[in-house]
Amino acid sequence: PLPVGATVNKFEFLHADQWYPAVPVEAKAAKEIVYKEREKGRKVAATSQAQGNVFEIEVFPLSYRAPAQCRLWYSCAEASLPFRFGVDTVVETSVDVPEGAPRARTEPGAVVGDCFGARHFVCYLPPLVGGAAEEAVASVPSRLALFWDSSGSSRSANHALRFERLRALARQCPEAKFDVWTFGIGHRREREAASVEEAIAALASVHYDGGTDLTELPRMLDAASAAAAEAVLLFTDGMDNLDRRPLIQRSSPPVHCVLDQPSANAACLGTLCLATGGQLLRGDYLAMLRPQALVTRIETDQSDEEFCDRYDGFQCCPDHRLQLQWPVG
């Protein structure tokens, strides 16, 4: 797997001492092209997203004891490789940006462009960094709920790092109390109004087993709201046994999802954050203390009829009117 949130920018395959760049096409079309080229006996290579943050590379043919070389560029906030290769695979890594790849912006911006036969509108709001991030501090919560996934897939998470980051968060919220919840197929409250060390002690004794039922989250959020929790930290990979998604139908504290496992359902966790006004936390947890930019309205000079027209060049799905489940902030 690539790091969670990684974007593949470029892929090349070496043939006859020459590098051939890949052409981006839809996944279904790519499989058809690879199949046809293999039937013709031609050399072909392709990279595609298998599931979540797991990508796969297919190379044909693979001759006996003849090395095949590929190059892959991806962009991500993490610089280290989160995976291991077999002893028969040689990997060279470097930190660079391929020619033509989008570079980081420092100012807000918007653009309309074509991709895979459809036109897309994209707006970008850069994150606050340095002194600006330190000055923009939101209200410090006095009551935090910790939702801890106790399923078998969470056993391999780096719990020591999580505890270290919880202590760093507690130092910024010296008066905060913690409610500890564990969930898998069911859920239960382990501690109430505990100190950070008491909360960590409870989490350190969790037994990991079974699967995950994400539909438990709405009931847990109701209970957390009743206990006056001002924010929720959710520790899970977002992998539901039956691929279910939690449906948040009532106002709740903002849910900040910790994204720190090699394989995670970032789409599910991101939707949960958007529905509650929380953030995806890929590093330390101090980001939840800073206010975040939230788009509340998009305006256009087109009429409603033109905007909703099937063949119009500017469309949003499922509806052009931006809506929030609940007001945030």
mmCIF file of C-alpha atoms in Angstrom:
data_model
loop_
_atom_site.group_PDB
_atom_site.id
_atom_site.type_symbol
_atom_site.label_atom_id
_atom_site.label_comp_id
_atom_site.label_asym_id
_atom_site.label_seq_id
_atom_site.Cartn_x
_atom_site.Cartn_y
_atom_site.Cartn_z
ATOM 1 C CA PRO A 1 0.000 0.000 0.000
ATOM 2 C CA LEU A 2 0.953 3.617 -0.531
ATOM 3 C CA PRO A 3 0.504 6.107 2.314
ATOM 4 C CA VAL A 4 -3.102 7.028 3.042
ATOM 5 C CA GLY A 5 -4.051 10.031 0.930
ATOM 6 C CA ALA A 6 -1.304 9.440 -1.667
ATOM 7 C CA THR A 7 -1.913 10.517 -5.260
ATOM 8 C CA VAL A 8 -0.156 8.738 -8.139
ATOM 9 C CA ASN A 9 1.268 11.402 -10.480
ATOM 10 C CA LYS A 10 3.281 9.474 -13.022
ATOM 11 C CA PHE A 11 4.261 5.924 -14.026
ATOM 12 C CA GLU A 12 6.911 4.737 -16.492
ATOM 13 C CA PHE A 13 8.013 1.340 -17.841
ATOM 14 C CA LEU A 14 11.491 0.543 -19.214
ATOM 15 C CA HIS A 15 11.642 -1.267 -22.560
ATOM 16 C CA ALA A 16 14.681 -1.557 -24.828
ATOM 17 C CA ASP A 17 16.635 1.021 -22.773
ATOM 18 C CA GLN A 18 13.878 3.593 -23.176
ATOM 19 C CA TRP A 19 11.346 4.812 -20.614
ATOM 20 C CA TYR A 20 7.722 4.809 -21.771
ATOM 21 C CA PRO A 21 5.296 7.013 -19.800
ATOM 22 C CA ALA A 22 1.869 5.638 -18.952
ATOM 23 C CA VAL A 23 -1.313 7.274 -20.240
ATOM 24 C CA PRO A 24 -4.060 7.775 -17.604
ATOM 25 C CA VAL A 25 -7.317 6.057 -18.523
ATOM 26 C CA GLU A 26 -10.257 4.718 -16.543
ATOM 27 C CA ALA A 27 -9.595 1.488 -14.646
ATOM 28 C CA LYS A 28 -11.927 -0.637 -16.783
ATOM 29 C CA ALA A 29 -10.393 0.627 -20.022
ATOM 30 C CA ALA A 30 -6.882 0.010 -18.663
ATOM 31 C CA LYS A 31 -7.660 -3.644 -17.962
ATOM 32 C CA GLU A 32 -9.058 -4.074 -21.484
ATOM 33 C CA ILE A 33 -5.953 -2.500 -23.032
ATOM 34 C CA VAL A 34 -3.600 -4.667 -20.969
ATOM 35 C CA TYR A 35 -5.536 -7.804 -21.933
ATOM 36 C CA LYS A 36 -5.469 -6.962 -25.663
ATOM 37 C CA GLU A 37 -1.761 -6.133 -25.617
ATOM 38 C CA ARG A 38 -0.963 -9.381 -23.811
ATOM 39 C CA GLU A 39 -2.975 -11.333 -26.382
ATOM 40 C CA LYS A 40 -0.838 -9.733 -29.097
ATOM 41 C CA GLY A 41 2.328 -10.768 -27.260
ATOM 42 C CA ARG A 42 3.448 -7.207 -26.630
ATOM 43 C CA LYS A 43 5.164 -5.944 -23.520
ATOM 44 C CA VAL A 44 2.855 -3.923 -21.325
ATOM 45 C CA ALA A 45 2.835 -2.452 -17.808
ATOM 46 C CA ALA A 46 0.071 -0.798 -15.829
ATOM 47 C CA THR A 47 -0.508 0.557 -12.343
ATOM 48 C CA SER A 48 -3.969 0.850 -10.824
ATOM 49 C CA GLN A 49 -5.758 1.378 -7.530
ATOM 50 C CA ALA A 50 -6.815 -1.978 -6.124
ATOM 51 C CA GLN A 51 -8.659 -0.857 -2.993
ATOM 52 C CA GLY A 52 -8.364 2.122 -0.690
ATOM 53 C CA ASN A 53 -4.691 3.113 -0.559
ATOM 54 C CA VAL A 54 -3.516 -0.214 -2.066
ATOM 55 C CA PHE A 55 -2.113 0.086 -5.615
ATOM 56 C CA GLU A 56 -0.964 -2.725 -7.857
ATOM 57 C CA ILE A 57 1.506 -2.861 -10.750
ATOM 58 C CA GLU A 58 1.171 -5.380 -13.573
ATOM 59 C CA VAL A 59 4.087 -6.109 -15.906
ATOM 60 C CA PHE A 60 3.965 -8.534 -18.873
ATOM 61 C CA PRO A 61 5.931 -10.551 -19.700
ATOM 62 C CA LEU A 62 8.135 -11.324 -16.713
ATOM 63 C CA SER A 63 10.990 -13.369 -18.164
ATOM 64 C CA TYR A 64 12.901 -15.805 -15.977
ATOM 65 C CA ARG A 65 15.756 -14.038 -14.137
ATOM 66 C CA ALA A 66 15.315 -10.963 -16.330
ATOM 67 C CA PRO A 67 14.664 -7.836 -14.237
ATOM 68 C CA ALA A 68 11.787 -5.558 -15.159
ATOM 69 C CA GLN A 69 12.042 -1.893 -14.244
ATOM 70 C CA CYS A 70 9.272 0.595 -13.510
ATOM 71 C CA ARG A 71 9.190 4.071 -12.031
ATOM 72 C CA LEU A 72 6.317 5.460 -9.996
ATOM 73 C CA TRP A 73 5.814 9.000 -8.705
ATOM 74 C CA TYR A 74 3.313 9.859 -6.013
ATOM 75 C CA SER A 75 2.675 12.863 -3.807
ATOM 76 C CA CYS A 76 2.014 12.582 -0.096
ATOM 77 C CA ALA A 77 2.763 14.411 3.140
ATOM 78 C CA GLU A 78 4.786 11.441 4.434
ATOM 79 C CA ALA A 79 8.330 11.030 3.127
ATOM 80 C CA SER A 80 8.990 7.457 4.261
ATOM 81 C CA LEU A 81 7.877 4.253 2.579
ATOM 82 C CA PRO A 82 5.164 2.499 4.632
ATOM 83 C CA PHE A 83 5.709 -0.927 3.102
ATOM 84 C CA ARG A 84 8.358 -3.599 2.568
ATOM 85 C CA PHE A 85 9.442 -5.314 -0.639
ATOM 86 C CA GLY A 86 10.556 -8.873 -1.215
ATOM 87 C CA VAL A 87 14.257 -9.763 -1.352
ATOM 88 C CA ASP A 88 14.055 -10.140 -5.154
ATOM 89 C CA THR A 89 12.831 -6.574 -5.689
ATOM 90 C CA VAL A 90 15.244 -3.658 -5.923
ATOM 91 C CA VAL A 91 13.728 -0.289 -4.998
ATOM 92 C CA GLU A 92 15.303 3.144 -5.323
ATOM 93 C CA THR A 93 13.500 6.125 -3.825
ATOM 94 C CA SER A 94 13.993 9.862 -4.174
ATOM 95 C CA VAL A 95 12.036 12.951 -3.215
ATOM 96 C CA ASP A 96 11.311 14.941 -6.352
ATOM 97 C CA VAL A 97 8.478 16.212 -8.496
ATOM 98 C CA PRO A 98 8.117 14.923 -12.081
ATOM 99 C CA GLU A 99 7.882 17.470 -14.874
ATOM 100 C CA GLY A 100 4.299 18.536 -15.390
ATOM 101 C CA ALA A 101 3.101 17.394 -11.960
ATOM 102 C CA PRO A 102 1.085 19.930 -9.953
ATOM 103 C CA ARG A 103 3.098 21.769 -7.319
ATOM 104 C CA ALA A 104 1.909 22.908 -3.926
ATOM 105 C CA ARG A 105 0.048 26.214 -3.870
ATOM 106 C CA THR A 106 0.474 28.788 -1.154
ATOM 107 C CA GLU A 107 -2.537 30.956 -2.102
ATOM 108 C CA PRO A 108 -6.238 30.048 -2.440
ATOM 109 C CA GLY A 109 -7.329 29.331 -5.966
ATOM 110 C CA ALA A 110 -9.894 27.673 -8.216
ATOM 111 C CA VAL A 111 -9.769 26.057 -11.640
ATOM 112 C CA VAL A 112 -12.064 24.320 -14.132
ATOM 113 C CA GLY A 113 -10.510 21.466 -16.105
ATOM 114 C CA ASP A 114 -11.243 18.300 -18.060
ATOM 115 C CA CYS A 115 -10.417 14.816 -16.764
ATOM 116 C CA PHE A 116 -11.531 11.450 -18.190
ATOM 117 C CA GLY A 117 -14.076 13.129 -20.454
ATOM 118 C CA ALA A 118 -15.773 15.190 -17.728
ATOM 119 C CA ARG A 119 -15.286 18.770 -16.599
ATOM 120 C CA HIS A 120 -14.480 19.404 -12.952
ATOM 121 C CA PHE A 121 -14.399 22.487 -10.752
ATOM 122 C CA VAL A 122 -11.733 22.435 -8.048
ATOM 123 C CA CYS A 123 -11.082 24.989 -5.327
ATOM 124 C CA TYR A 124 -8.049 24.932 -3.044
ATOM 125 C CA LEU A 125 -7.561 26.447 0.417
ATOM 126 C CA PRO A 126 -3.958 26.100 1.663
ATOM 127 C CA PRO A 127 -3.416 24.978 5.258
ATOM 128 C CA LEU A 128 -2.112 27.399 7.839
ATOM 129 C CA VAL A 129 1.583 26.883 8.595
ATOM 130 C CA GLY A 130 4.176 28.410 10.866
ATOM 131 C CA GLY A 131 3.216 31.475 12.866
ATOM 132 C CA ALA A 132 -0.205 31.761 11.247
ATOM 133 C CA ALA A 133 -1.132 28.279 12.476
ATOM 134 C CA GLU A 134 0.047 29.085 15.996
ATOM 135 C CA GLU A 135 -2.002 32.285 16.125
ATOM 136 C CA ALA A 136 -5.191 30.666 14.815
ATOM 137 C CA VAL A 137 -6.172 28.621 17.855
ATOM 138 C CA ALA A 138 -9.768 27.531 18.325
ATOM 139 C CA SER A 139 -11.443 27.153 21.714
ATOM 140 C CA VAL A 140 -9.782 24.491 23.857
ATOM 141 C CA PRO A 141 -12.228 21.667 24.725
ATOM 142 C CA SER A 142 -12.723 20.779 28.374
ATOM 143 C CA ARG A 143 -14.312 17.362 27.679
ATOM 144 C CA LEU A 144 -13.062 14.931 25.047
ATOM 145 C CA ALA A 145 -14.475 11.541 24.062
ATOM 146 C CA LEU A 146 -12.061 8.880 22.788
ATOM 147 C CA PHE A 147 -13.689 6.270 20.497
ATOM 148 C CA TRP A 148 -11.256 3.336 20.298
ATOM 149 C CA ASP A 149 -11.684 0.508 17.766
ATOM 150 C CA SER A 150 -11.047 -2.800 19.579
ATOM 151 C CA SER A 151 -11.421 -5.054 16.529
ATOM 152 C CA GLY A 152 -8.662 -7.420 15.450
ATOM 153 C CA SER A 153 -7.476 -5.132 12.641
ATOM 154 C CA SER A 154 -6.539 -2.425 15.186
ATOM 155 C CA ARG A 155 -4.106 -4.671 17.028
ATOM 156 C CA SER A 156 -1.212 -3.692 14.741
ATOM 157 C CA ALA A 157 -1.633 0.080 15.158
ATOM 158 C CA ASN A 158 1.185 2.021 16.808
ATOM 159 C CA HIS A 159 -0.492 2.515 20.174
ATOM 160 C CA ALA A 160 2.640 3.922 21.823
ATOM 161 C CA LEU A 161 2.706 6.758 19.284
ATOM 162 C CA ARG A 162 -0.997 7.367 19.823
ATOM 163 C CA PHE A 163 -0.482 7.646 23.575
ATOM 164 C CA GLU A 164 2.414 10.063 23.065
ATOM 165 C CA ARG A 165 0.240 12.281 20.879
ATOM 166 C CA LEU A 166 -2.608 12.140 23.375
ATOM 167 C CA ARG A 167 -0.249 13.393 26.081
ATOM 168 C CA ALA A 168 0.886 16.239 23.785
ATOM 169 C CA LEU A 169 -2.766 17.173 23.222
ATOM 170 C CA ALA A 170 -3.474 17.060 26.955
ATOM 171 C CA ARG A 171 -0.618 19.491 27.582
ATOM 172 C CA GLN A 172 -2.436 22.011 25.392
ATOM 173 C CA CYS A 173 -5.722 21.286 27.211
ATOM 174 C CA PRO A 174 -4.617 21.053 30.859
ATOM 175 C CA GLU A 175 -8.178 21.185 32.222
ATOM 176 C CA ALA A 176 -9.604 18.609 29.811
ATOM 177 C CA LYS A 177 -11.229 15.365 30.962
ATOM 178 C CA PHE A 178 -11.513 12.242 28.812
ATOM 179 C CA ASP A 179 -14.351 9.779 28.295
ATOM 180 C CA VAL A 180 -13.054 6.441 26.949
ATOM 181 C CA TRP A 181 -15.233 4.269 24.708
ATOM 182 C CA THR A 182 -14.325 1.014 22.984
ATOM 183 C CA PHE A 183 -16.261 -0.507 20.107
ATOM 184 C CA GLY A 184 -16.142 -3.472 17.774
ATOM 185 C CA ILE A 185 -19.374 -5.326 17.109
ATOM 186 C CA GLY A 186 -20.807 -3.595 20.196
ATOM 187 C CA HIS A 187 -19.633 -0.671 22.313
ATOM 188 C CA ARG A 188 -19.177 0.291 25.941
ATOM 189 C CA ARG A 189 -17.850 3.176 28.012
ATOM 190 C CA GLU A 190 -14.623 2.257 29.832
ATOM 191 C CA ARG A 191 -13.901 5.467 31.743
ATOM 192 C CA GLU A 192 -15.719 8.738 32.391
ATOM 193 C CA ALA A 193 -14.198 12.163 33.103
ATOM 194 C CA ALA A 194 -10.724 10.635 33.448
ATOM 195 C CA SER A 195 -7.318 12.279 33.280
ATOM 196 C CA VAL A 196 -5.157 11.606 30.235
ATOM 197 C CA GLU A 197 -3.029 9.070 32.149
ATOM 198 C CA GLU A 198 -6.131 7.238 33.406
ATOM 199 C CA ALA A 199 -7.500 7.194 29.856
ATOM 200 C CA ILE A 200 -4.223 5.816 28.464
ATOM 201 C CA ALA A 201 -4.129 3.133 31.155
ATOM 202 C CA ALA A 202 -7.632 2.016 30.172
ATOM 203 C CA LEU A 203 -6.729 1.952 26.468
ATOM 204 C CA ALA A 204 -3.499 0.059 27.111
ATOM 205 C CA SER A 205 -5.491 -2.820 28.588
ATOM 206 C CA VAL A 206 -7.888 -3.178 25.632
ATOM 207 C CA HIS A 207 -8.231 -6.701 24.196
ATOM 208 C CA TYR A 208 -8.396 -6.723 20.378
ATOM 209 C CA ASP A 209 -10.605 -9.270 18.655
ATOM 210 C CA GLY A 210 -13.499 -9.606 16.210
ATOM 211 C CA GLY A 211 -14.768 -7.197 13.579
ATOM 212 C CA THR A 212 -15.998 -3.620 13.338
ATOM 213 C CA ASP A 213 -19.570 -2.331 13.149
ATOM 214 C CA LEU A 214 -19.435 1.360 12.252
ATOM 215 C CA THR A 215 -23.196 1.711 12.705
ATOM 216 C CA GLU A 216 -22.455 1.794 16.452
ATOM 217 C CA LEU A 217 -21.008 5.301 16.062
ATOM 218 C CA PRO A 218 -24.311 7.281 15.967
ATOM 219 C CA ARG A 219 -25.414 5.755 19.298
ATOM 220 C CA MET A 220 -22.001 6.466 20.781
ATOM 221 C CA LEU A 221 -22.177 10.070 19.569
ATOM 222 C CA ASP A 222 -25.599 10.488 21.179
ATOM 223 C CA ALA A 223 -24.185 9.262 24.483
ATOM 224 C CA ALA A 224 -21.109 11.486 24.131
ATOM 225 C CA SER A 225 -23.330 14.512 23.487
ATOM 226 C CA ALA A 226 -25.404 13.688 26.561
ATOM 227 C CA ALA A 227 -22.171 13.608 28.597
ATOM 228 C CA ALA A 228 -21.304 17.126 27.349
ATOM 229 C CA ALA A 229 -18.337 16.022 25.214
ATOM 230 C CA GLU A 230 -17.151 18.939 23.095
ATOM 231 C CA ALA A 231 -15.132 16.869 20.608
ATOM 232 C CA VAL A 232 -14.514 13.244 19.664
ATOM 233 C CA LEU A 233 -11.261 11.547 18.665
ATOM 234 C CA LEU A 234 -12.003 8.430 16.600
ATOM 235 C CA PHE A 235 -9.308 5.754 16.381
ATOM 236 C CA THR A 236 -10.235 3.264 13.640
ATOM 237 C CA ASP A 237 -9.228 2.194 10.147
ATOM 238 C CA GLY A 238 -12.829 2.670 8.962
ATOM 239 C CA MET A 239 -13.047 -0.916 7.678
ATOM 240 C CA ASP A 240 -16.561 -2.175 8.459
ATOM 241 C CA ASN A 241 -17.140 -5.930 8.204
ATOM 242 C CA LEU A 242 -20.131 -5.412 5.893
ATOM 243 C CA ASP A 243 -18.888 -2.174 4.276
ATOM 244 C CA ARG A 244 -21.493 -0.132 6.170
ATOM 245 C CA ARG A 245 -21.287 3.632 6.637
ATOM 246 C CA PRO A 246 -22.439 5.452 9.778
ATOM 247 C CA LEU A 247 -25.368 7.806 9.172
ATOM 248 C CA ILE A 248 -25.222 10.916 11.347
ATOM 249 C CA GLN A 249 -28.776 12.256 11.553
ATOM 250 C CA ARG A 250 -28.542 14.472 14.641
ATOM 251 C CA SER A 251 -26.251 17.243 15.751
ATOM 252 C CA SER A 252 -23.096 15.914 17.401
ATOM 253 C CA PRO A 253 -19.687 17.097 18.568
ATOM 254 C CA PRO A 254 -17.065 17.325 15.804
ATOM 255 C CA VAL A 255 -15.495 13.937 15.108
ATOM 256 C CA HIS A 256 -11.756 14.054 14.391
ATOM 257 C CA CYS A 257 -10.623 10.814 12.726
ATOM 258 C CA VAL A 258 -7.074 9.571 13.345
ATOM 259 C CA LEU A 259 -5.610 8.242 10.100
ATOM 260 C CA ASP A 260 -2.445 6.403 11.131
ATOM 261 C CA GLN A 261 -2.728 2.843 9.789
ATOM 262 C CA PRO A 262 -1.251 1.583 6.492
ATOM 263 C CA SER A 263 -4.662 0.445 5.208
ATOM 264 C CA ALA A 264 -7.676 2.600 5.990
ATOM 265 C CA ASN A 265 -10.998 3.598 4.459
ATOM 266 C CA ALA A 266 -10.163 7.275 4.096
ATOM 267 C CA ALA A 267 -13.346 7.968 2.107
ATOM 268 C CA CYS A 268 -15.571 6.745 4.942
ATOM 269 C CA LEU A 269 -13.612 8.610 7.616
ATOM 270 C CA GLY A 270 -13.494 11.775 5.521
ATOM 271 C CA THR A 271 -17.271 11.714 5.072
ATOM 272 C CA LEU A 272 -17.717 11.343 8.821
ATOM 273 C CA CYS A 273 -15.474 14.349 9.433
ATOM 274 C CA LEU A 274 -17.361 16.470 6.917
ATOM 275 C CA ALA A 275 -20.721 15.516 8.419
ATOM 276 C CA THR A 276 -19.685 16.638 11.902
ATOM 277 C CA GLY A 277 -17.188 19.438 11.277
ATOM 278 C CA GLY A 278 -14.132 17.405 12.285
ATOM 279 C CA GLN A 279 -10.770 16.852 10.644
ATOM 280 C CA LEU A 280 -8.679 13.958 9.362
ATOM 281 C CA LEU A 281 -5.595 13.786 11.593
ATOM 282 C CA ARG A 282 -2.612 12.259 9.790
ATOM 283 C CA GLY A 283 0.007 13.503 12.254
ATOM 284 C CA ASP A 284 -0.275 14.926 15.737
ATOM 285 C CA TYR A 285 -3.660 15.756 17.241
ATOM 286 C CA LEU A 286 -3.008 19.456 17.820
ATOM 287 C CA ALA A 287 -4.573 20.274 14.437
ATOM 288 C CA MET A 288 -8.013 19.716 15.970
ATOM 289 C CA LEU A 289 -7.420 22.807 18.121
ATOM 290 C CA ARG A 290 -7.018 25.041 15.074
ATOM 291 C CA PRO A 291 -9.993 26.352 13.100
ATOM 292 C CA GLN A 292 -10.439 24.914 9.625
ATOM 293 C CA ALA A 293 -11.703 26.493 6.447
ATOM 294 C CA LEU A 294 -15.207 25.350 5.529
ATOM 295 C CA VAL A 295 -16.912 26.060 2.195
ATOM 296 C CA THR A 296 -20.495 27.104 2.890
ATOM 297 C CA ARG A 297 -21.608 28.503 -0.466
ATOM 298 C CA ILE A 298 -20.751 28.359 -4.162
ATOM 299 C CA GLU A 299 -22.224 30.957 -6.531
ATOM 300 C CA THR A 300 -22.365 30.998 -10.315
ATOM 301 C CA ASP A 301 -23.767 33.437 -12.868
ATOM 302 C CA GLN A 302 -25.655 30.631 -14.619
ATOM 303 C CA SER A 303 -29.375 30.133 -14.240
ATOM 304 C CA ASP A 304 -30.740 27.105 -12.394
ATOM 305 C CA GLU A 305 -31.925 25.637 -15.708
ATOM 306 C CA GLU A 306 -28.495 25.950 -17.286
ATOM 307 C CA PHE A 307 -26.776 24.785 -14.122
ATOM 308 C CA CYS A 308 -28.777 21.558 -13.960
ATOM 309 C CA ASP A 309 -28.656 20.912 -17.693
ATOM 310 C CA ARG A 310 -27.204 17.494 -18.431
ATOM 311 C CA TYR A 311 -24.795 18.776 -21.065
ATOM 312 C CA ASP A 312 -23.714 21.909 -19.233
ATOM 313 C CA GLY A 313 -19.992 22.369 -18.674
ATOM 314 C CA PHE A 314 -20.196 23.072 -14.934
ATOM 315 C CA GLN A 315 -21.984 20.543 -12.763
ATOM 316 C CA CYS A 316 -21.845 19.242 -9.215
ATOM 317 C CA CYS A 317 -23.233 15.921 -8.012
ATOM 318 C CA PRO A 318 -25.631 15.061 -6.594
ATOM 319 C CA ASP A 319 -26.905 18.650 -6.519
ATOM 320 C CA HIS A 320 -25.434 22.053 -7.265
ATOM 321 C CA ARG A 321 -26.711 23.536 -3.991
ATOM 322 C CA LEU A 322 -24.101 22.957 -1.303
ATOM 323 C CA GLN A 323 -25.722 21.632 1.850
ATOM 324 C CA LEU A 324 -24.513 20.674 5.336
ATOM 325 C CA GLN A 325 -26.211 18.164 7.579
ATOM 326 C CA TRP A 326 -25.778 20.502 10.510
ATOM 327 C CA PRO A 327 -24.327 23.997 10.938
ATOM 328 C CA VAL A 328 -20.684 23.915 11.995
ATOM 329 C CA GLY A 329 -19.022 26.583 14.120
#
